[in-house]
PDB file of C-alpha atoms in Angstrom:
ATOM      1  CA  GLN A 856       0.141  -0.234   0.114  1.00  0.00           C
ATOM      2  CA  VAL A 857       1.441   3.604  -0.688  1.00  0.00           C
ATOM      3  CA  ARG A 858       0.150   6.469   1.487  1.00  0.00           C
ATOM      4  CA  LEU A 859       0.508  10.367   0.577  1.00  0.00           C
ATOM      5  CA  VAL A 860       0.249  13.311   2.347  1.00  0.00           C
ATOM      6  CA  GLU A 861       0.193  16.727   1.185  1.00  0.00           C
ATOM      7  CA  SER A 862       1.819  19.598   2.910  1.00  0.00           C
ATOM      8  CA  GLY A 863       2.329  23.100   2.529  1.00  0.00           C
ATOM      9  CA  GLY A 864      -1.141  24.948   1.371  1.00  0.00           C
ATOM     10  CA  GLY A 865      -2.191  28.133   2.975  1.00  0.00           C
ATOM     11  CA  ALA A 866      -3.078  31.874   2.504  1.00  0.00           C
ATOM     12  CA  VAL A 867      -0.933  34.060  -0.068  1.00  0.00           C
ATOM     13  CA  GLN A 868      -1.723  37.309  -1.793  1.00  0.00           C
ATOM     14  CA  PRO A 869      -1.168  37.788  -5.413  1.00  0.00           C
ATOM     15  CA  GLY A 870       2.209  37.593  -6.647  1.00  0.00           C
ATOM     16  CA  GLY A 871       3.837  35.353  -3.776  1.00  0.00           C
ATOM     17  CA  SER A 872       4.965  31.872  -3.663  1.00  0.00           C
ATOM     18  CA  LEU A 873       4.294  28.449  -1.885  1.00  0.00           C
ATOM     19  CA  ARG A 874       6.069  25.035  -2.109  1.00  0.00           C
ATOM     20  CA  LEU A 875       3.565  22.239  -1.814  1.00  0.00           C
ATOM     21  CA  ALA A 876       5.060  18.495  -1.012  1.00  0.00           C
ATOM     22  CA  CYS A 877       4.023  15.133  -1.385  1.00  0.00           C
ATOM     23  CA  ALA A 878       5.731  12.449   0.457  1.00  0.00           C
ATOM     24  CA  ALA A 879       5.066   9.119  -0.269  1.00  0.00           C
ATOM     25  CA  SER A 880       5.226   6.049   1.994  1.00  0.00           C
ATOM     26  CA  GLY A 881       4.542   2.022   2.242  1.00  0.00           C
ATOM     27  CA  SER A 882       5.327   0.391  -1.027  1.00  0.00           C
ATOM     28  CA  THR A 883       7.036   3.422  -2.739  1.00  0.00           C
ATOM     29  CA  PHE A 884       8.985   1.378  -4.939  1.00  0.00           C
ATOM     30  CA  ASN A 885       6.354   0.580  -7.173  1.00  0.00           C
ATOM     31  CA  ILE A 886       5.225   4.397  -7.387  1.00  0.00           C
ATOM     32  CA  ASN A 887       5.613   5.494 -11.420  1.00  0.00           C
ATOM     33  CA  THR A 888       4.435   8.902 -12.255  1.00  0.00           C
ATOM     34  CA  MET A 889       3.240  11.265  -9.659  1.00  0.00           C
ATOM     35  CA  THR A 890       0.845  14.193 -10.538  1.00  0.00           C
ATOM     36  CA  TRP A 891      -0.866  17.581  -8.873  1.00  0.00           C
ATOM     37  CA  TYR A 892      -4.054  18.296  -9.467  1.00  0.00           C
ATOM     38  CA  ARG A 893      -5.981  21.059  -8.344  1.00  0.00           C
ATOM     39  CA  GLN A 894      -9.898  21.744  -7.811  1.00  0.00           C
ATOM     40  CA  PRO A 895     -11.128  25.350  -7.566  1.00  0.00           C
ATOM     41  CA  PRO A 896     -14.046  26.014  -5.664  1.00  0.00           C
ATOM     42  CA  GLY A 897     -17.035  25.273  -7.781  1.00  0.00           C
ATOM     43  CA  LYS A 898     -15.066  23.849 -10.682  1.00  0.00           C
ATOM     44  CA  ASP A 899     -13.735  20.596 -11.885  1.00  0.00           C
ATOM     45  CA  ARG A 900     -10.477  19.085 -10.814  1.00  0.00           C
ATOM     46  CA  GLU A 901      -7.865  19.601 -13.251  1.00  0.00           C
ATOM     47  CA  MET A 902      -3.915  18.579 -13.920  1.00  0.00           C
ATOM     48  CA  VAL A 903      -1.617  20.917 -12.580  1.00  0.00           C
ATOM     49  CA  ALA A 904       1.832  19.084 -13.224  1.00  0.00           C
ATOM     50  CA  SER A 905       3.518  15.630 -13.374  1.00  0.00           C
ATOM     51  CA  ILE A 906       6.526  13.870 -13.328  1.00  0.00           C
ATOM     52  CA  THR A 907       8.056  10.522 -14.163  1.00  0.00           C
ATOM     53  CA  PRO A 908      10.346   8.487 -12.146  1.00  0.00           C
ATOM     54  CA  LEU A 909      13.142   9.759 -14.571  1.00  0.00           C
ATOM     55  CA  GLY A 910      12.069  13.313 -13.678  1.00  0.00           C
ATOM     56  CA  VAL A 911      10.416  14.387 -16.722  1.00  0.00           C
ATOM     57  CA  THR A 912       7.729  16.856 -16.429  1.00  0.00           C
ATOM     58  CA  VAL A 913       4.445  17.893 -17.854  1.00  0.00           C
ATOM     59  CA  TYR A 914       2.601  21.126 -16.774  1.00  0.00           C
ATOM     60  CA  GLY A 915      -0.972  22.018 -17.243  1.00  0.00           C
ATOM     61  CA  ASP A 916      -1.173  25.377 -19.852  1.00  0.00           C
ATOM     62  CA  SER A 917      -2.320  27.720 -16.581  1.00  0.00           C
ATOM     63  CA  VAL A 918       0.924  26.920 -14.868  1.00  0.00           C
ATOM     64  CA  ARG A 919       3.586  26.549 -16.995  1.00  0.00           C
ATOM     65  CA  GLY A 920       6.663  28.768 -16.518  1.00  0.00           C
ATOM     66  CA  ARG A 921       4.870  29.875 -12.962  1.00  0.00           C
ATOM     67  CA  PHE A 922       5.038  26.635 -11.066  1.00  0.00           C
ATOM     68  CA  THR A 923       8.191  24.066 -11.048  1.00  0.00           C
ATOM     69  CA  LEU A 924       7.718  20.445  -9.913  1.00  0.00           C
ATOM     70  CA  SER A 925      10.684  18.537  -8.663  1.00  0.00           C
ATOM     71  CA  ARG A 926      11.212  15.100  -7.396  1.00  0.00           C
ATOM     72  CA  ASP A 927      13.205  13.793  -4.831  1.00  0.00           C
ATOM     73  CA  ASN A 928      13.362   9.898  -5.283  1.00  0.00           C
ATOM     74  CA  ALA A 929      15.548   9.633  -1.824  1.00  0.00           C
ATOM     75  CA  LYS A 930      12.758  11.153  -0.012  1.00  0.00           C
ATOM     76  CA  ASN A 931       9.791   9.898  -1.509  1.00  0.00           C
ATOM     77  CA  THR A 932       8.503  13.246  -2.057  1.00  0.00           C
ATOM     78  CA  ILE A 933       7.843  15.742  -4.952  1.00  0.00           C
ATOM     79  CA  TYR A 934       7.486  19.293  -4.399  1.00  0.00           C
ATOM     80  CA  LEU A 935       5.289  22.158  -6.189  1.00  0.00           C
ATOM     81  CA  GLN A 936       7.353  25.207  -6.291  1.00  0.00           C
ATOM     82  CA  MET A 937       4.480  28.035  -7.144  1.00  0.00           C
ATOM     83  CA  ASN A 938       5.858  31.595  -8.004  1.00  0.00           C
ATOM     84  CA  SER A 939       3.704  34.527  -9.281  1.00  0.00           C
ATOM     85  CA  LEU A 940       0.543  33.143  -7.511  1.00  0.00           C
ATOM     86  CA  LYS A 941      -2.888  34.271  -8.967  1.00  0.00           C
ATOM     87  CA  THR A 942      -6.450  34.286  -7.573  1.00  0.00           C
ATOM     88  CA  GLU A 943      -7.297  31.727  -9.633  1.00  0.00           C
ATOM     89  CA  ASP A 944      -4.679  29.188  -8.539  1.00  0.00           C
ATOM     90  CA  THR A 945      -7.053  29.331  -5.915  1.00  0.00           C
ATOM     91  CA  ALA A 946      -7.905  25.305  -5.184  1.00  0.00           C
ATOM     92  CA  VAL A 947      -7.484  22.258  -3.186  1.00  0.00           C
ATOM     93  CA  TYR A 948      -4.263  20.917  -4.257  1.00  0.00           C
ATOM     94  CA  TYR A 949      -4.225  17.136  -4.703  1.00  0.00           C
ATOM     95  CA  CYS A 950      -1.316  14.736  -5.215  1.00  0.00           C
ATOM     96  CA  SER A 951      -1.767  11.433  -6.945  1.00  0.00           C
ATOM     97  CA  ALA A 952       0.359   8.565  -7.824  1.00  0.00           C
ATOM     98  CA  PHE A 953       0.414   5.723 -10.096  1.00  0.00           C
ATOM     99  CA  VAL A 954       1.325   2.737  -8.546  1.00  0.00           C
ATOM    100  CA  GLU A 955       2.242  -0.352 -10.342  1.00  0.00           C
ATOM    101  CA  SER A 956      -0.358  -3.068  -9.086  1.00  0.00           C
ATOM    102  CA  PRO A 957      -1.579  -5.387 -11.888  1.00  0.00           C
ATOM    103  CA  TYR A 958      -3.619  -7.508 -10.017  1.00  0.00           C
ATOM    104  CA  SER A 959      -5.475  -4.874  -8.107  1.00  0.00           C
ATOM    105  CA  ALA A 960      -9.078  -4.089  -8.577  1.00  0.00           C
ATOM    106  CA  GLY A 961      -9.805  -1.060 -10.930  1.00  0.00           C
ATOM    107  CA  ALA A 962      -5.994  -1.381 -12.564  1.00  0.00           C
ATOM    108  CA  TYR A 963      -5.615   0.377 -15.695  1.00  0.00           C
ATOM    109  CA  TYR A 964      -3.073   0.505 -18.199  1.00  0.00           C
ATOM    110  CA  ASN A 965      -0.879   3.745 -18.193  1.00  0.00           C
ATOM    111  CA  ASN A 966       2.200   3.835 -20.721  1.00  0.00           C
ATOM    112  CA  GLY A 967       2.603   0.284 -20.592  1.00  0.00           C
ATOM    113  CA  VAL A 968       2.350  -0.288 -17.089  1.00  0.00           C
ATOM    114  CA  ARG A 969      -0.398  -1.387 -15.337  1.00  0.00           C
ATOM    115  CA  GLY A 970      -1.632  -0.040 -11.835  1.00  0.00           C
ATOM    116  CA  VAL A 971      -3.907   2.164  -9.796  1.00  0.00           C
ATOM    117  CA  ASP A 972      -4.048   5.707  -8.888  1.00  0.00           C
ATOM    118  CA  VAL A 973      -3.673   6.635  -5.217  1.00  0.00           C
ATOM    119  CA  TRP A 974      -4.822   9.780  -3.881  1.00  0.00           C
ATOM    120  CA  GLY A 975      -3.754  12.333  -0.666  1.00  0.00           C
ATOM    121  CA  GLU A 976      -6.262  14.115   1.088  1.00  0.00           C
ATOM    122  CA  GLY A 977      -5.514  17.392  -0.597  1.00  0.00           C
ATOM    123  CA  THR A 978      -4.165  20.816   0.997  1.00  0.00           C
ATOM    124  CA  PRO A 979      -5.861  24.128   0.595  1.00  0.00           C
ATOM    125  CA  VAL A 980      -4.111  27.053  -1.033  1.00  0.00           C
ATOM    126  CA  THR A 981      -5.709  30.311  -1.233  1.00  0.00           C
ATOM    127  CA  VAL A 982      -4.482  33.201  -3.059  1.00  0.00           C
ATOM    128  CA  SER A 983      -6.576  36.818  -2.560  1.00  0.00           C
ATOM    129  CA  PRO A 984      -5.422  40.329  -1.579  1.00  0.00           C
TER     130      PRO A 984
END
């Protein structure tokens, strides 16, 4: 089993910065891609950024150039550095990990690997004047 715990959320003024962390524990050797999602109030969840085990990153259009995602495999932790924050970045931020687990209920193929998604509880970020 893999468990994810997010931290670092809070309130900040527009133009400010925050760094979110997502720490994984348990069977971390099965973790594949890790992804940050966010869900603004009253809106659907959207992908913010993802990172593969080799450090290849993909960013959503709305955060590219402002957010940076990094991965510390030794600490089983990913970090989302958020700069130049805007009011529209206000959301609950969720960490997700695709965990290789071919025989788990609900497993599906992702880039040739069969596994499941594991989610953290989320951490709120509020950007307001």
